Amino acid sequence: MVVGDIATGTELLVIGAGPGGYVAAIRAAQNGIDTTLVEKDAYGGTCLNYGCIPSKALITGANLAHEAGNAEEMGIHADPVVDMSQLRDWKSGVVDQLTGGVEKLCKANGVNLVEGTARFKDENAVRIAHGGEGQGSETVEFEHCIIATGSRVIQIPGFDFGDEPVWSSRDALEADTVPERLVVVGGGYIGMELSTTFAKLGADVTVVEMLDDILPGYESDVARVVRKRAEDLGIDMHFGEGASGWRDEDDGIMVTTETEDGEENEYRADKVLVAVGRSPVTDTMDIESAGLEADDRGFLSVDECRRTDVEHIYAVGDVVEDTPMLAHVASKEGIVAAEHVAGEPVAFDSQAVPAAVFTDPEIGTVGMTEADAEEAGFSPVVGQMPFRASGRALTTNHADGFVRVVADEESGFVLGAQIVGPEASELIAELAFAIEMGATLEDVASTIHTHPTLAEAVMEAAENALGQAIHTLNR
């Protein structure tokens, strides 16, 4: 028997339980808002289930195995064997712990959880179809709504994720064996993170990228450090080539590419991983019924409070135009939207948003580059500290890369930073805080940093910009 449509009401409906949606729901409930959170797949969204968390778990395992097997110069000799099935189970345990925690936190804060797929009926109601035969649907009327449906991987012609040899990033993270030969289409941050990981796990990796370098959007000297390390790991990279298709071979598959000049190339593989980016999920909700219209790429426009063109409907995270697709950005936007619903005087006005890439070595960036600062009308001063001059970096046997700080020469205010090297994802937080708080080079340089630590390189870079560095030559 099919359960008929029933109607309920809520003050705030949040669509999507990823890092934007569940955070918004919890904050709204904490502010006394009657909140309903609907999720069609898994609590925690792509980040916790199929992206940020499982990829970092797999990266950690790959790094551990690679370090143990390549430490002869330290006098450590080992030949580790990776059980991919067990590694996957451990990774899944981490994911389950976190996603289960999200569900418990939502319930503990009084959020009403609903499983299903939401589609707008009009600007004040959605119909939620529940999964499973005979589960029926329900209509939920709302006063306010937050759209937090996230993004999906981009599929390219000739590479259907339904075909067994073709991997999305999600498929790669679920692998229980390491392919002998892996072709990766795309040299962006996802492609390079997974290329490095599978190379360390023993795969023969080839990266195909349409542009002339990896990591588009990052400065060339930052990308160069990562590219050099990838080459040292045996990753074969080909630039200026777009993947055009693949075919079965007796011993695997053949991936074909084509240059702008029409030159064709072929690469043998057992799997091909397509990692060319993500696109917003706004085409599954009948947003037009609510009076909303996405742009030609699927994004929604919002104001500083994250309100869409329909004033009582908000959007946060990957569906928002001109916003980086980062989980921590989605969470901040979710908090802003929820607090605005609660009547708080808030706006999304962060001075700078940090980002990290978990390649080898890691990349951490925040704020302006030197070129950005010049374009914005500043007279930038730059300080840099190489990790090869850091005692702590040398003792970890990871001394590639540098810390670079960009500041305004006249005022000394920190404008941005670029870090490529060990623990860059952690180190960048200090400089993000410096920018947010309006700190100067003198503030950073005069703060006593623990010795011996990698964080000292941040202090030294600030001192270098002031012409006062001790452990590296001043510019």
PDB file of N, CA and C in Angstrom, residues 97-186:
ATOM      1  N   GLN A  97      31.582   7.230  11.764  1.00  0.00           N
ATOM      2  CA  GLN A  97      31.624   7.898  13.063  1.00  0.00           C
ATOM      3  C   GLN A  97      31.205   9.363  12.937  1.00  0.00           C
ATOM      4  N   LEU A  98      31.705  10.027  11.889  1.00  0.00           N
ATOM      5  CA  LEU A  98      31.402  11.447  11.713  1.00  0.00           C
ATOM      6  C   LEU A  98      29.969  11.678  11.248  1.00  0.00           C
ATOM      7  N   THR A  99      29.502  10.879  10.290  1.00  0.00           N
ATOM      8  CA  THR A  99      28.136  11.073   9.806  1.00  0.00           C
ATOM      9  C   THR A  99      27.115  10.716  10.883  1.00  0.00           C
ATOM     10  N   GLY A 100      27.413   9.669  11.656  1.00  0.00           N
ATOM     11  CA  GLY A 100      26.544   9.342  12.780  1.00  0.00           C
ATOM     12  C   GLY A 100      26.519  10.458  13.804  1.00  0.00           C
ATOM     13  N   GLY A 101      27.664  11.111  13.978  1.00  0.00           N
ATOM     14  CA  GLY A 101      27.743  12.239  14.892  1.00  0.00           C
ATOM     15  C   GLY A 101      26.900  13.413  14.426  1.00  0.00           C
ATOM     16  N   VAL A 102      26.886  13.654  13.108  1.00  0.00           N
ATOM     17  CA  VAL A 102      26.061  14.732  12.562  1.00  0.00           C
ATOM     18  C   VAL A 102      24.593  14.484  12.864  1.00  0.00           C
ATOM     19  N   GLU A 103      24.132  13.268  12.626  1.00  0.00           N
ATOM     20  CA  GLU A 103      22.724  12.936  12.881  1.00  0.00           C
ATOM     21  C   GLU A 103      22.384  13.120  14.356  1.00  0.00           C
ATOM     22  N   LYS A 104      23.275  12.659  15.247  1.00  0.00           N
ATOM     23  CA  LYS A 104      23.022  12.791  16.682  1.00  0.00           C
ATOM     24  C   LYS A 104      22.999  14.251  17.107  1.00  0.00           C
ATOM     25  N   LEU A 105      23.910  15.066  16.560  1.00  0.00           N
ATOM     26  CA  LEU A 105      23.954  16.483  16.903  1.00  0.00           C
ATOM     27  C   LEU A 105      22.681  17.194  16.462  1.00  0.00           C
ATOM     28  N   CYS A 106      22.216  16.855  15.259  1.00  0.00           N
ATOM     29  CA  CYS A 106      20.977  17.464  14.769  1.00  0.00           C
ATOM     30  C   CYS A 106      19.812  17.130  15.700  1.00  0.00           C
ATOM     31  N   LYS A 107      19.684  15.861  16.049  1.00  0.00           N
ATOM     32  CA  LYS A 107      18.582  15.445  16.919  1.00  0.00           C
ATOM     33  C   LYS A 107      18.701  16.071  18.307  1.00  0.00           C
ATOM     34  N   ALA A 108      19.951  16.121  18.814  1.00  0.00           N
ATOM     35  CA  ALA A 108      20.162  16.672  20.153  1.00  0.00           C
ATOM     36  C   ALA A 108      19.819  18.157  20.215  1.00  0.00           C
ATOM     37  N   ASN A 109      19.942  18.841  19.086  1.00  0.00           N
ATOM     38  CA  ASN A 109      19.622  20.264  19.039  1.00  0.00           C
ATOM     39  C   ASN A 109      18.173  20.527  18.646  1.00  0.00           C
ATOM     40  N   GLY A 110      17.401  19.457  18.475  1.00  0.00           N
ATOM     41  CA  GLY A 110      15.984  19.611  18.201  1.00  0.00           C
ATOM     42  C   GLY A 110      15.619  19.788  16.745  1.00  0.00           C
ATOM     43  N   VAL A 111      16.536  19.436  15.844  1.00  0.00           N
ATOM     44  CA  VAL A 111      16.236  19.521  14.413  1.00  0.00           C
ATOM     45  C   VAL A 111      15.389  18.321  14.006  1.00  0.00           C
ATOM     46  N   ASN A 112      14.329  18.570  13.262  1.00  0.00           N
ATOM     47  CA  ASN A 112      13.485  17.501  12.735  1.00  0.00           C
ATOM     48  C   ASN A 112      14.110  16.970  11.452  1.00  0.00           C
ATOM     49  N   LEU A 113      14.475  15.695  11.424  1.00  0.00           N
ATOM     50  CA  LEU A 113      15.150  15.096  10.273  1.00  0.00           C
ATOM     51  C   LEU A 113      14.151  14.351   9.393  1.00  0.00           C
ATOM     52  N   VAL A 114      14.237  14.604   8.093  1.00  0.00           N
ATOM     53  CA  VAL A 114      13.355  13.950   7.128  1.00  0.00           C
ATOM     54  C   VAL A 114      14.209  13.415   5.989  1.00  0.00           C
ATOM     55  N   GLU A 115      14.027  12.145   5.655  1.00  0.00           N
ATOM     56  CA  GLU A 115      14.762  11.546   4.547  1.00  0.00           C
ATOM     57  C   GLU A 115      13.904  11.567   3.294  1.00  0.00           C
ATOM     58  N   GLY A 116      14.474  12.053   2.192  1.00  0.00           N
ATOM     59  CA  GLY A 116      13.737  12.106   0.942  1.00  0.00           C
ATOM     60  C   GLY A 116      14.272  13.185   0.022  1.00  0.00           C
ATOM     61  N   THR A 117      13.631  13.307  -1.124  1.00  0.00           N
ATOM     62  CA  THR A 117      14.022  14.282  -2.140  1.00  0.00           C
ATOM     63  C   THR A 117      12.976  15.391  -2.212  1.00  0.00           C
ATOM     64  N   ALA A 118      13.432  16.621  -2.055  1.00  0.00           N
ATOM     65  CA  ALA A 118      12.512  17.761  -2.009  1.00  0.00           C
ATOM     66  C   ALA A 118      12.402  18.437  -3.371  1.00  0.00           C
ATOM     67  N   ARG A 119      11.178  18.775  -3.753  1.00  0.00           N
ATOM     68  CA  ARG A 119      10.901  19.575  -4.950  1.00  0.00           C
ATOM     69  C   ARG A 119       9.914  20.672  -4.567  1.00  0.00           C
ATOM     70  N   PHE A 120      10.187  21.876  -5.042  1.00  0.00           N
ATOM     71  CA  PHE A 120       9.311  22.995  -4.705  1.00  0.00           C
ATOM     72  C   PHE A 120       7.948  22.846  -5.390  1.00  0.00           C
ATOM     73  N   LYS A 121       6.900  23.082  -4.608  1.00  0.00           N
ATOM     74  CA  LYS A 121       5.554  23.201  -5.171  1.00  0.00           C
ATOM     75  C   LYS A 121       5.278  24.659  -5.514  1.00  0.00           C
ATOM     76  N   ASP A 122       5.735  25.539  -4.620  1.00  0.00           N
ATOM     77  CA  ASP A 122       5.639  26.975  -4.823  1.00  0.00           C
ATOM     78  C   ASP A 122       6.657  27.616  -3.894  1.00  0.00           C
ATOM     79  N   GLU A 123       6.570  28.905  -3.693  1.00  0.00           N
ATOM     80  CA  GLU A 123       7.596  29.571  -2.900  1.00  0.00           C
ATOM     81  C   GLU A 123       7.433  29.367  -1.398  1.00  0.00           C
ATOM     82  N   ASN A 124       6.429  28.622  -0.982  1.00  0.00           N
ATOM     83  CA  ASN A 124       6.225  28.379   0.444  1.00  0.00           C
ATOM     84  C   ASN A 124       6.007  26.913   0.790  1.00  0.00           C
ATOM     85  N   ALA A 125       6.275  26.012  -0.168  1.00  0.00           N
ATOM     86  CA  ALA A 125       6.057  24.595   0.115  1.00  0.00           C
ATOM     87  C   ALA A 125       6.902  23.720  -0.802  1.00  0.00           C
ATOM     88  N   VAL A 126       7.294  22.561  -0.281  1.00  0.00           N
ATOM     89  CA  VAL A 126       7.966  21.543  -1.078  1.00  0.00           C
ATOM     90  C   VAL A 126       7.228  20.230  -0.903  1.00  0.00           C
ATOM     91  N   ARG A 127       7.339  19.366  -1.885  1.00  0.00           N
ATOM     92  CA  ARG A 127       6.889  17.987  -1.735  1.00  0.00           C
ATOM     93  C   ARG A 127       8.136  17.124  -1.577  1.00  0.00           C
ATOM     94  N   ILE A 128       8.134  16.312  -0.549  1.00  0.00           N
ATOM     95  CA  ILE A 128       9.274  15.445  -0.269  1.00  0.00           C
ATOM     96  C   ILE A 128       8.876  14.014  -0.587  1.00  0.00           C
ATOM     97  N   ALA A 129       9.555  13.429  -1.566  1.00  0.00           N
ATOM     98  CA  ALA A 129       9.324  12.029  -1.929  1.00  0.00           C
ATOM     99  C   ALA A 129      10.272  11.168  -1.111  1.00  0.00           C
ATOM    100  N   HIS A 130       9.703  10.238  -0.355  1.00  0.00           N
ATOM    101  CA  HIS A 130      10.516   9.366   0.494  1.00  0.00           C
ATOM    102  C   HIS A 130      10.994   8.165  -0.311  1.00  0.00           C
ATOM    103  N   GLY A 131      12.206   7.746  -0.032  1.00  0.00           N
ATOM    104  CA  GLY A 131      12.770   6.624  -0.762  1.00  0.00           C
ATOM    105  C   GLY A 131      12.126   5.310  -0.391  1.00  0.00           C
ATOM    106  N   GLY A 132      12.150   4.368  -1.335  1.00  0.00           N
ATOM    107  CA  GLY A 132      11.615   3.038  -1.052  1.00  0.00           C
ATOM    108  C   GLY A 132      10.175   2.882  -1.479  1.00  0.00           C
ATOM    109  N   GLU A 133       9.859   1.698  -1.941  1.00  0.00           N
ATOM    110  CA  GLU A 133       8.512   1.412  -2.412  1.00  0.00           C
ATOM    111  C   GLU A 133       7.505   1.525  -1.278  1.00  0.00           C
ATOM    112  N   GLY A 134       6.416   2.230  -1.536  1.00  0.00           N
ATOM    113  CA  GLY A 134       5.361   2.357  -0.557  1.00  0.00           C
ATOM    114  C   GLY A 134       5.604   3.405   0.504  1.00  0.00           C
ATOM    115  N   GLN A 135       6.690   4.185   0.371  1.00  0.00           N
ATOM    116  CA  GLN A 135       7.006   5.177   1.385  1.00  0.00           C
ATOM    117  C   GLN A 135       6.231   6.477   1.197  1.00  0.00           C
ATOM    118  N   GLY A 136       5.712   6.713  -0.006  1.00  0.00           N
ATOM    119  CA  GLY A 136       4.868   7.876  -0.226  1.00  0.00           C
ATOM    120  C   GLY A 136       5.626   9.177  -0.206  1.00  0.00           C
ATOM    121  N   SER A 137       4.902  10.268   0.048  1.00  0.00           N
ATOM    122  CA  SER A 137       5.506  11.599   0.051  1.00  0.00           C
ATOM    123  C   SER A 137       4.765  12.467   1.046  1.00  0.00           C
ATOM    124  N   GLU A 138       5.322  13.621   1.294  1.00  0.00           N
ATOM    125  CA  GLU A 138       4.662  14.580   2.158  1.00  0.00           C
ATOM    126  C   GLU A 138       4.934  15.986   1.664  1.00  0.00           C
ATOM    127  N   THR A 139       4.017  16.876   1.957  1.00  0.00           N
ATOM    128  CA  THR A 139       4.200  18.283   1.645  1.00  0.00           C
ATOM    129  C   THR A 139       4.607  19.008   2.923  1.00  0.00           C
ATOM    130  N   VAL A 140       5.677  19.801   2.808  1.00  0.00           N
ATOM    131  CA  VAL A 140       6.131  20.592   3.946  1.00  0.00           C
ATOM    132  C   VAL A 140       6.004  22.068   3.584  1.00  0.00           C
ATOM    133  N   GLU A 141       5.217  22.778   4.336  1.00  0.00           N
ATOM    134  CA  GLU A 141       5.089  24.218   4.159  1.00  0.00           C
ATOM    135  C   GLU A 141       6.095  24.915   5.077  1.00  0.00           C
ATOM    136  N   PHE A 142       6.668  25.994   4.603  1.00  0.00           N
ATOM    137  CA  PHE A 142       7.716  26.672   5.371  1.00  0.00           C
ATOM    138  C   PHE A 142       7.554  28.186   5.295  1.00  0.00           C
ATOM    139  N   GLU A 143       8.114  28.847   6.321  1.00  0.00           N
ATOM    140  CA  GLU A 143       8.199  30.306   6.307  1.00  0.00           C
ATOM    141  C   GLU A 143       9.499  30.759   5.660  1.00  0.00           C
ATOM    142  N   HIS A 144      10.564  29.996   5.922  1.00  0.00           N
ATOM    143  CA  HIS A 144      11.889  30.275   5.349  1.00  0.00           C
ATOM    144  C   HIS A 144      12.481  28.961   4.852  1.00  0.00           C
ATOM    145  N   CYS A 145      13.368  29.076   3.877  1.00  0.00           N
ATOM    146  CA  CYS A 145      14.018  27.880   3.326  1.00  0.00           C
ATOM    147  C   CYS A 145      15.475  28.196   3.027  1.00  0.00           C
ATOM    148  N   ILE A 146      16.345  27.235   3.297  1.00  0.00           N
ATOM    149  CA  ILE A 146      17.764  27.340   2.929  1.00  0.00           C
ATOM    150  C   ILE A 146      18.096  26.194   1.978  1.00  0.00           C
ATOM    151  N   ILE A 147      18.520  26.537   0.778  1.00  0.00           N
ATOM    152  CA  ILE A 147      18.939  25.539  -0.208  1.00  0.00           C
ATOM    153  C   ILE A 147      20.423  25.263   0.004  1.00  0.00           C
ATOM    154  N   ALA A 148      20.749  24.006   0.290  1.00  0.00           N
ATOM    155  CA  ALA A 148      22.136  23.616   0.540  1.00  0.00           C
ATOM    156  C   ALA A 148      22.397  22.259  -0.109  1.00  0.00           C
ATOM    157  N   THR A 149      22.094  22.166  -1.396  1.00  0.00           N
ATOM    158  CA  THR A 149      22.129  20.881  -2.091  1.00  0.00           C
ATOM    159  C   THR A 149      23.497  20.531  -2.670  1.00  0.00           C
ATOM    160  N   GLY A 150      24.481  21.415  -2.546  1.00  0.00           N
ATOM    161  CA  GLY A 150      25.843  21.060  -2.909  1.00  0.00           C
ATOM    162  C   GLY A 150      26.104  20.943  -4.392  1.00  0.00           C
ATOM    163  N   SER A 151      27.042  20.056  -4.730  1.00  0.00           N
ATOM    164  CA  SER A 151      27.480  19.918  -6.115  1.00  0.00           C
ATOM    165  C   SER A 151      27.696  18.461  -6.457  1.00  0.00           C
ATOM    166  N   ARG A 152      27.839  18.198  -7.741  1.00  0.00           N
ATOM    167  CA  ARG A 152      28.119  16.842  -8.239  1.00  0.00           C
ATOM    168  C   ARG A 152      29.336  16.896  -9.163  1.00  0.00           C
ATOM    169  N   VAL A 153      29.961  15.739  -9.379  1.00  0.00           N
ATOM    170  CA  VAL A 153      31.115  15.681 -10.275  1.00  0.00           C
ATOM    171  C   VAL A 153      30.666  15.937 -11.711  1.00  0.00           C
ATOM    172  N   ILE A 154      31.532  16.590 -12.470  1.00  0.00           N
ATOM    173  CA  ILE A 154      31.250  16.855 -13.876  1.00  0.00           C
ATOM    174  C   ILE A 154      31.640  15.633 -14.701  1.00  0.00           C
ATOM    175  N   GLN A 155      30.734  15.216 -15.554  1.00  0.00           N
ATOM    176  CA  GLN A 155      31.004  14.094 -16.454  1.00  0.00           C
ATOM    177  C   GLN A 155      31.317  14.646 -17.832  1.00  0.00           C
ATOM    178  N   ILE A 156      32.304  14.084 -18.514  1.00  0.00           N
ATOM    179  CA  ILE A 156      32.691  14.573 -19.834  1.00  0.00           C
ATOM    180  C   ILE A 156      32.297  13.557 -20.899  1.00  0.00           C
ATOM    181  N   PRO A 157      32.062  14.023 -22.124  1.00  0.00           N
ATOM    182  CA  PRO A 157      31.654  13.112 -23.205  1.00  0.00           C
ATOM    183  C   PRO A 157      32.654  11.980 -23.401  1.00  0.00           C
ATOM    184  N   GLY A 158      32.128  10.794 -23.593  1.00  0.00           N
ATOM    185  CA  GLY A 158      32.972   9.631 -23.848  1.00  0.00           C
ATOM    186  C   GLY A 158      33.381   8.880 -22.601  1.00  0.00           C
ATOM    187  N   PHE A 159      33.023   9.411 -21.421  1.00  0.00           N
ATOM    188  CA  PHE A 159      33.422   8.770 -20.164  1.00  0.00           C
ATOM    189  C   PHE A 159      32.214   8.695 -19.242  1.00  0.00           C
ATOM    190  N   ASP A 160      31.515   7.587 -19.325  1.00  0.00           N
ATOM    191  CA  ASP A 160      30.308   7.373 -18.531  1.00  0.00           C
ATOM    192  C   ASP A 160      30.691   6.718 -17.211  1.00  0.00           C
ATOM    193  N   PHE A 161      30.328   7.364 -16.095  1.00  0.00           N
ATOM    194  CA  PHE A 161      30.680   6.805 -14.798  1.00  0.00           C
ATOM    195  C   PHE A 161      29.998   5.467 -14.532  1.00  0.00           C
ATOM    196  N   GLY A 162      29.027   5.122 -15.337  1.00  0.00           N
ATOM    197  CA  GLY A 162      28.391   3.823 -15.199  1.00  0.00           C
ATOM    198  C   GLY A 162      29.214   2.689 -15.777  1.00  0.00           C
ATOM    199  N   ASP A 163      30.247   3.022 -16.569  1.00  0.00           N
ATOM    200  CA  ASP A 163      31.113   2.002 -17.153  1.00  0.00           C
ATOM    201  C   ASP A 163      32.173   1.579 -16.142  1.00  0.00           C
ATOM    202  N   GLU A 164      32.391   0.305 -16.041  1.00  0.00           N
ATOM    203  CA  GLU A 164      33.242  -0.257 -14.986  1.00  0.00           C
ATOM    204  C   GLU A 164      34.664   0.327 -14.950  1.00  0.00           C
ATOM    205  N   PRO A 165      35.322   0.587 -16.083  1.00  0.00           N
ATOM    206  CA  PRO A 165      36.689   1.107 -15.990  1.00  0.00           C
ATOM    207  C   PRO A 165      36.772   2.603 -15.690  1.00  0.00           C
ATOM    208  N   VAL A 166      35.639   3.318 -15.740  1.00  0.00           N
ATOM    209  CA  VAL A 166      35.647   4.768 -15.578  1.00  0.00           C
ATOM    210  C   VAL A 166      35.297   5.132 -14.138  1.00  0.00           C
ATOM    211  N   TRP A 167      36.214   5.822 -13.490  1.00  0.00           N
ATOM    212  CA  TRP A 167      36.039   6.213 -12.091  1.00  0.00           C
ATOM    213  C   TRP A 167      35.698   7.693 -11.969  1.00  0.00           C
ATOM    214  N   SER A 168      34.794   8.020 -11.073  1.00  0.00           N
ATOM    215  CA  SER A 168      34.684   9.360 -10.521  1.00  0.00           C
ATOM    216  C   SER A 168      35.561   9.381  -9.264  1.00  0.00           C
ATOM    217  N   SER A 169      35.710  10.540  -8.654  1.00  0.00           N
ATOM    218  CA  SER A 169      36.479  10.588  -7.412  1.00  0.00           C
ATOM    219  C   SER A 169      35.839   9.704  -6.344  1.00  0.00           C
ATOM    220  N   ARG A 170      34.518   9.641  -6.337  1.00  0.00           N
ATOM    221  CA  ARG A 170      33.817   8.791  -5.374  1.00  0.00           C
ATOM    222  C   ARG A 170      34.157   7.325  -5.599  1.00  0.00           C
ATOM    223  N   ASP A 171      34.202   6.890  -6.854  1.00  0.00           N
ATOM    224  CA  ASP A 171      34.563   5.504  -7.155  1.00  0.00           C
ATOM    225  C   ASP A 171      35.982   5.196  -6.689  1.00  0.00           C
ATOM    226  N   ALA A 172      36.893   6.150  -6.924  1.00  0.00           N
ATOM    227  CA  ALA A 172      38.294   5.948  -6.542  1.00  0.00           C
ATOM    228  C   ALA A 172      38.424   5.751  -5.039  1.00  0.00           C
ATOM    229  N   LEU A 173      37.633   6.500  -4.283  1.00  0.00           N
ATOM    230  CA  LEU A 173      37.706   6.411  -2.821  1.00  0.00           C
ATOM    231  C   LEU A 173      37.080   5.139  -2.281  1.00  0.00           C
ATOM    232  N   GLU A 174      36.304   4.441  -3.112  1.00  0.00           N
ATOM    233  CA  GLU A 174      35.684   3.189  -2.697  1.00  0.00           C
ATOM    234  C   GLU A 174      36.461   1.969  -3.191  1.00  0.00           C
ATOM    235  N   ALA A 175      37.573   2.191  -3.878  1.00  0.00           N
ATOM    236  CA  ALA A 175      38.331   1.080  -4.464  1.00  0.00           C
ATOM    237  C   ALA A 175      38.873   0.148  -3.385  1.00  0.00           C
ATOM    238  N   ASP A 176      38.767  -1.167  -3.633  1.00  0.00           N
ATOM    239  CA  ASP A 176      39.348  -2.124  -2.698  1.00  0.00           C
ATOM    240  C   ASP A 176      40.596  -2.785  -3.264  1.00  0.00           C
ATOM    241  N   THR A 177      40.993  -2.362  -4.457  1.00  0.00           N
ATOM    242  CA  THR A 177      42.265  -2.787  -5.039  1.00  0.00           C
ATOM    243  C   THR A 177      42.908  -1.578  -5.709  1.00  0.00           C
ATOM    244  N   VAL A 178      44.201  -1.645  -5.894  1.00  0.00           N
ATOM    245  CA  VAL A 178      44.940  -0.574  -6.565  1.00  0.00           C
ATOM    246  C   VAL A 178      45.169  -0.985  -8.010  1.00  0.00           C
ATOM    247  N   PRO A 179      44.685  -0.197  -8.970  1.00  0.00           N
ATOM    248  CA  PRO A 179      44.930  -0.555 -10.371  1.00  0.00           C
ATOM    249  C   PRO A 179      46.419  -0.485 -10.686  1.00  0.00           C
ATOM    250  N   GLU A 180      46.862  -1.394 -11.547  1.00  0.00           N
ATOM    251  CA  GLU A 180      48.281  -1.370 -11.922  1.00  0.00           C
ATOM    252  C   GLU A 180      48.601  -0.101 -12.702  1.00  0.00           C
ATOM    253  N   ARG A 181      47.662   0.298 -13.588  1.00  0.00           N
ATOM    254  CA  ARG A 181      47.852   1.509 -14.398  1.00  0.00           C
ATOM    255  C   ARG A 181      46.607   2.379 -14.272  1.00  0.00           C
ATOM    256  N   LEU A 182      46.820   3.634 -13.923  1.00  0.00           N
ATOM    257  CA  LEU A 182      45.712   4.571 -13.730  1.00  0.00           C
ATOM    258  C   LEU A 182      45.968   5.831 -14.548  1.00  0.00           C
ATOM    259  N   VAL A 183      45.011   6.175 -15.405  1.00  0.00           N
ATOM    260  CA  VAL A 183      45.050   7.455 -16.107  1.00  0.00           C
ATOM    261  C   VAL A 183      44.100   8.405 -15.392  1.00  0.00           C
ATOM    262  N   VAL A 184      44.585   9.593 -15.070  1.00  0.00           N
ATOM    263  CA  VAL A 184      43.780  10.604 -14.394  1.00  0.00           C
ATOM    264  C   VAL A 184      43.537  11.752 -15.364  1.00  0.00           C
ATOM    265  N   VAL A 185      42.281  12.047 -15.624  1.00  0.00           N
ATOM    266  CA  VAL A 185      41.912  13.142 -16.512  1.00  0.00           C
ATOM    267  C   VAL A 185      41.634  14.356 -15.644  1.00  0.00           C
ATOM    268  N   GLY A 186      42.527  15.330 -15.680  1.00  0.00           N
ATOM    269  CA  GLY A 186      42.377  16.536 -14.879  1.00  0.00           C
ATOM    270  C   GLY A 186      43.499  16.698 -13.881  1.00  0.00           C
TER     271      GLY A 186
END
